[in-house]
Structure formats: C-alpha cells, structure tokens
Tab-separated table of C-alpha atoms and ligand atoms in Angstrom:
chain	number	residue	atom	x	y	z
A	128	MET	CA	63.490	107.306	57.379
A	129	ASN	CA	60.831	107.213	59.924
A	130	GLY	CA	57.245	107.889	59.337
A	131	VAL	CA	54.719	108.908	62.080
A	132	ALA	CA	50.924	109.528	61.530
A	133	ALA	CA	50.175	112.894	62.133
A	134	SER	CA	48.056	116.107	62.302
A	135	PRO	CA	47.888	118.088	59.543
A	136	PHE	CA	49.671	114.921	57.930
A	137	LEU	CA	52.619	112.197	57.808
A	138	TYR	CA	55.731	113.243	59.811
A	139	ARG	CA	59.344	111.991	58.517
A	140	PHE	CA	61.746	111.915	60.375
A	141	ASP	CA	65.669	110.134	60.594
A	142	VAL	CA	66.249	109.465	64.493
A	143	ALA	CA	70.461	110.445	63.900
A	144	ARG	CA	69.621	113.403	63.021
A	145	THR	CA	66.174	114.392	65.757
A	146	ALA	CA	66.618	114.794	68.866
A	147	LEU	CA	63.684	114.345	71.801
A	148	VAL	CA	63.462	118.124	73.425
A	149	ILE	CA	61.485	117.791	77.109
A	150	ILE	CA	60.733	120.763	78.349
A	151	ASP	CA	60.642	121.902	81.987
A	152	MET	CA	59.505	118.682	83.373
A	153	GLN	CA	60.682	120.011	86.933
A	154	ARG	CA	59.478	119.296	90.601
A	155	ASP	CA	59.137	123.508	90.693
A	156	PHE	CA	55.722	122.725	87.725
A	157	VAL	CA	55.109	118.953	88.231
A	158	GLU	CA	54.955	119.284	92.871
A	159	PRO	CA	52.873	121.000	95.649
A	160	GLY	CA	54.798	124.056	96.458
A	161	GLY	CA	56.990	125.027	93.444
A	162	PHE	CA	56.503	127.722	90.696
A	163	GLY	CA	53.062	126.046	89.380
A	164	ALA	CA	51.268	125.766	92.548
A	165	SER	CA	52.293	129.351	93.553
A	166	LEU	CA	50.292	130.728	90.775
A	167	GLY	CA	47.185	129.361	92.373
A	168	ASN	CA	47.092	125.608	89.010
A	169	ASP	CA	46.461	122.115	89.563
A	170	VAL	CA	49.622	120.524	89.377
A	171	THR	CA	48.149	116.864	89.063
A	172	ARG	CA	46.872	117.777	85.801
A	173	LEU	CA	50.702	117.900	84.693
A	174	GLN	CA	51.656	115.369	86.975
A	175	ALA	CA	49.215	113.052	84.706
A	176	ILE	CA	51.063	113.123	81.891
A	177	VAL	CA	54.647	111.236	83.496
A	178	PRO	CA	53.954	107.758	82.636
A	179	THR	CA	53.850	109.071	79.323
A	180	VAL	CA	56.740	110.834	79.129
A	181	ARG	CA	58.417	108.412	80.785
A	182	GLU	CA	57.100	105.456	77.729
A	183	VAL	CA	58.587	107.624	74.710
A	184	LEU	CA	61.853	108.688	76.019
A	185	LEU	CA	62.588	105.502	76.802
A	186	ALA	CA	61.611	104.601	73.438
A	187	TRP	CA	63.024	107.308	72.271
A	188	ARG	CA	66.786	106.138	74.313
A	189	ALA	CA	66.960	103.090	72.834
A	190	ALA	CA	66.387	104.315	69.475
A	191	GLY	CA	69.930	105.902	70.405
A	192	GLY	CA	68.183	108.877	70.127
A	193	LEU	CA	69.413	112.268	70.691
A	194	VAL	CA	67.307	114.167	74.581
A	195	VAL	CA	67.984	117.427	75.499
A	196	HIS	CA	65.924	117.946	78.506
A	197	THR	CA	65.270	121.237	79.873
A	198	ARG	CA	64.481	123.175	83.180
A	199	GLU	CA	63.773	126.697	83.904
A	200	ALA	CA	66.690	127.772	86.013
A	201	HIS	CA	67.736	131.334	87.729
A	202	ALA	CA	71.059	131.999	88.510
A	203	PRO	CA	71.085	132.591	92.490
A	204	ASP	CA	71.626	135.812	91.992
A	205	LEU	CA	68.646	136.854	89.867
A	206	SER	CA	70.760	138.423	87.538
A	207	ASP	CA	69.426	136.528	84.431
A	208	CYS	CA	65.460	137.049	85.827
A	209	PRO	CA	64.810	140.887	84.082
A	210	PRO	CA	62.046	142.632	87.116
A	211	ALA	CA	59.761	142.427	84.121
A	212	LYS	CA	59.220	138.724	84.793
A	213	LEU	CA	60.179	138.671	88.561
A	214	GLN	CA	57.131	140.950	88.572
A	215	ARG	CA	54.626	139.126	86.728
A	216	GLY	CA	51.771	137.379	87.763
A	217	ASN	CA	50.232	137.149	91.769
A	218	PRO	CA	51.878	133.984	93.261
A	219	HIS	CA	52.412	133.972	96.539
A	220	LEU	CA	56.572	132.888	96.110
A	221	ARG	CA	58.328	134.895	93.489
A	222	ILE	CA	60.816	133.421	91.394
A	223	GLY	CA	64.079	133.787	94.053
A	224	ASP	CA	62.092	132.652	97.218
A	225	VAL	CA	61.926	129.899	99.523
A	226	GLY	CA	59.235	127.855	99.027
A	227	PRO	CA	58.897	123.966	100.695
A	228	MET	CA	61.559	122.056	97.817
A	229	GLY	CA	63.745	124.776	97.746
A	230	ARG	CA	64.151	128.663	96.081
A	231	ILE	CA	61.299	128.976	93.552
A	232	LEU	CA	63.121	128.130	89.711
A	233	VAL	CA	66.290	129.516	90.732
A	234	ALA	CA	69.035	126.671	89.737
A	235	GLY	CA	70.062	124.013	91.788
A	236	GLU	CA	67.553	124.198	94.290
A	237	PRO	CA	65.177	120.428	94.818
A	238	GLY	CA	62.841	121.941	93.616
A	239	ASN	CA	64.308	123.158	90.292
A	240	GLN	CA	65.114	119.078	89.526
A	241	ILE	CA	63.491	117.223	86.663
A	242	VAL	CA	60.971	114.454	88.518
A	243	PRO	CA	63.262	110.872	89.283
A	244	ALA	CA	61.072	109.664	86.557
A	245	LEU	CA	62.574	111.903	83.612
A	246	ALA	CA	65.438	112.332	85.366
A	247	PRO	CA	68.271	112.398	82.799
A	248	VAL	CA	71.677	109.794	81.884
A	249	PRO	CA	74.763	110.353	81.476
A	250	GLY	CA	75.212	111.885	77.367
A	251	GLU	CA	72.259	113.656	77.218
A	252	ILE	CA	71.944	117.453	76.725
A	253	VAL	CA	70.740	119.188	79.977
A	254	ILE	CA	69.628	123.132	79.213
A	255	ASP	CA	68.724	125.795	82.010
A	256	LYS	CA	67.360	128.097	80.089
A	257	PRO	CA	66.766	131.816	81.499
A	258	GLY	CA	63.409	132.171	79.799
A	259	LYS	CA	60.081	130.596	78.248
A	260	GLY	CA	61.676	129.213	75.365
A	261	ALA	CA	64.745	126.584	74.967
A	262	PHE	CA	66.554	128.879	72.394
A	263	TYR	CA	66.963	132.453	74.481
A	264	ALA	CA	70.190	132.600	75.518
A	265	THR	CA	71.083	128.787	75.629
A	266	GLY	CA	73.370	128.297	72.774
A	267	LEU	CA	71.087	124.996	72.370
A	268	HIS	CA	70.946	126.135	69.276
A	269	GLU	CA	74.705	125.765	68.268
A	270	MET	CA	74.652	122.238	69.983
A	271	LEU	CA	72.349	121.017	67.473
A	272	GLN	CA	73.779	122.417	65.026
A	273	GLY	CA	76.732	120.777	65.740
A	274	ARG	CA	75.744	117.226	66.212
A	275	GLY	CA	74.090	117.424	62.545
A	276	ILE	CA	70.296	117.501	63.968
A	277	THR	CA	67.674	118.749	61.888
A	278	HIS	CA	64.252	117.526	63.568
A	279	LEU	CA	62.899	118.215	66.945
A	280	VAL	CA	60.493	116.273	68.903
A	281	PHE	CA	59.166	118.642	71.667
A	282	MET	CA	56.781	116.903	75.056
A	283	GLY	CA	57.141	118.549	77.974
A	284	VAL	CA	55.166	121.371	80.145
A	285	THR	CA	53.532	123.810	79.841
A	286	THR	CA	51.990	123.398	76.023
A	287	GLU	CA	51.080	126.804	75.963
A	288	VAL	CA	53.768	128.841	77.326
A	289	CYS	CA	57.198	126.863	77.487
A	290	VAL	CA	56.518	124.193	75.188
A	291	GLN	CA	55.180	127.082	72.469
A	292	THR	CA	57.825	129.266	72.476
A	293	SER	CA	60.379	126.774	72.207
A	294	MET	CA	58.497	125.140	69.170
A	295	ARG	CA	58.298	128.785	67.481
A	296	GLU	CA	61.833	129.164	68.171
A	297	ALA	CA	63.029	126.169	66.792
A	298	ASN	CA	60.408	126.785	63.591
A	299	ASP	CA	62.030	130.042	63.251
A	300	ARG	CA	65.390	128.218	63.226
A	301	GLY	CA	64.161	125.623	60.324
A	302	TYR	CA	63.782	122.695	62.283
A	303	ASP	CA	61.042	120.065	61.648
A	304	CYS	CA	59.358	119.970	64.920
A	305	LEU	CA	56.680	117.362	66.425
A	306	LEU	CA	55.238	117.606	69.401
A	307	VAL	CA	54.213	114.381	71.246
A	308	GLU	CA	50.061	115.265	72.366
A	309	ASP	CA	50.303	113.145	74.932
A	310	GLY	CA	53.089	114.498	75.945
A	311	THR	CA	52.585	118.004	76.630
A	312	GLU	CA	50.169	119.625	79.402
A	313	SER	CA	49.126	123.000	80.344
A	314	TYR	CA	47.046	123.439	83.780
A	315	PHE	CA	44.241	125.305	81.423
A	316	PRO	CA	42.931	122.134	79.156
A	317	GLU	CA	41.455	124.920	76.505
A	318	PHE	CA	45.091	127.074	76.441
A	319	LYS	CA	46.408	123.268	75.798
A	320	ALA	CA	43.841	122.664	72.430
A	321	ALA	CA	43.991	126.246	71.583
A	322	THR	CA	47.644	125.102	71.020
A	323	LEU	CA	47.629	122.195	68.669
A	324	ALA	CA	45.856	123.708	67.182
A	325	MET	CA	47.534	126.659	66.338
A	326	ILE	CA	51.126	124.369	65.761
A	327	THR	CA	49.453	122.525	62.956
A	328	ALA	CA	46.571	125.426	61.074
A	329	GLN	CA	47.904	126.365	57.969
A	330	GLY	CA	49.789	123.345	56.843
A	331	ALA	CA	52.028	122.581	59.964
A	332	ILE	CA	52.709	126.581	60.261
A	333	VAL	CA	54.985	126.212	63.386
A	334	GLY	CA	54.796	122.237	63.359
A	335	TRP	CA	52.832	118.257	63.117
A	336	VAL	CA	50.887	117.234	66.262
A	337	ALA	CA	51.020	113.181	67.055
A	338	PRO	CA	49.950	110.656	70.141
A	339	ALA	CA	53.163	109.065	72.078
A	340	HIS	CA	51.609	105.737	70.205
A	341	HIS	CA	51.711	106.930	66.750
A	342	LEU	CA	55.799	107.956	67.117
A	343	ILE	CA	56.322	104.419	69.622
A	344	ALA	CA	55.195	102.993	66.399
A	345	SER	CA	57.685	104.565	64.186
A	346	LEU	CA	60.642	103.844	66.600
A	347	SER	CA	59.727	100.200	65.992
A	348	PRO	CA	62.088	98.179	63.390
B	669	LIG	C1	55.571	128.473	82.726
B	669	LIG	C2	56.794	126.645	81.392
B	669	LIG	N1	54.513	128.424	82.911
B	669	LIG	N2	57.905	125.723	81.522
B	669	LIG	N3	56.853	127.666	82.893
B	669	LIG	O1	56.157	129.645	83.461
B	669	LIG	O2	55.458	126.646	80.985
C-alpha cells in the first residue's frame, strides 16, 4: 500500500489497483492552431505542464501501473457531436472545421493526437471520448472493472472542464481519485484554483489533490 501526502489528508492506494488517467493532452488543446487556441486561449499555460506530466508518467510506468490516455475526439461525420456542443461558444474554428492541424477535434487528425512527449506506449489504454467526461459513451468503467481498478490518479487538461468532469464521474462510480495539482492546468488560473478547492472540500467530497513530487516519492521502493 502506498501513501501520498495529499490534501485534505493522506491518499492511500495500491499501484496494482490504481490507474493513472491522463486527460486530453492533445495538440488541439496545447498547441497553437487547435481547438483551445480557436476559443481565444493562451495555450502556453497548458504546454508548461508537459514536463511534469511526463515525469509522473515515467515514474508510474516504472512502478508497473496501468496508464489510461484520453482524447476528446469525434467521428469524422460528427454523428457523436450533438448540435448543442457543436454550436456552443464563439470560436473562429468549430469542431470539424479544417485548421492548421487538420479538422478540429476529429479522430485521426494531426491535431487530435497526444503530444509526442506523452505518447502512449503498447499496453496502455487510449480512450476517444465524445464528451467532456472520460466515462460518457466510452466503456472505460467496464475496462477498469475488468482489471480490478479501484483508485484513479488524474492529470491533464483542462482542470475545470474535462479533468473535473471525469473525476466527478469516477467519484460517482466509486473510485478514490487523486488529482496531481501541477500535472493539470487551465487557461484560467482562477478556475484551476476553484476546482482544486471544490474537489477537496468537505473532507475530499470528490477526491484528493497532491503535487507531483509527493506522488513520485510515494512510488519509490
Ligand atoms: C475542453 C477539455 N475544455 N479537454 N476540453 O473543451 O477540457
């Protein structure tokens, strides 16, 4: 059993029953010309966490833990993208439009790929999700149940949208969830801060939060 010095209190987990879930570290969110930038956001804030996410990913792989990567991705015919999602916001490029990295948030396009530093390796699970949450219309819960997973450690972007939605979905399904606070980022620092506070409120109502070095230290033999 491992223990991470976390907020609001110690997070205990067994690597064999825990998956590291990396949410949407895709070019579409962290590079210029993608979906995030099309909404007018400064993507350099999100790029900055890539080295930390990689450090945790390498430590997790070395510890032999299961890794899950997600991508926000739609079918080329957008049959899995409801009009309510397609029409929302005021981006200069909408989902499915052609941008400098191919069609925005469409599976298989260059912009939809996970950034090279965090690329999945054989044996890791890669989930394409049409929603913000990793559990909606993906079969992820069944995959995790089949492997005996009870705990999830989250990183990725954006903190208040796809990461928080996925954590809340996971919490409702009975997983104990930890968010790596410097392994997640938002285009809006105040939204990230509010999300960390909401997750840990009321005695870990959604889960725990800890810095990457605390998690890595807990993985050392
Ligand atoms: C958003 C995400 N923000 N991955 N997606 O639309 O958080």
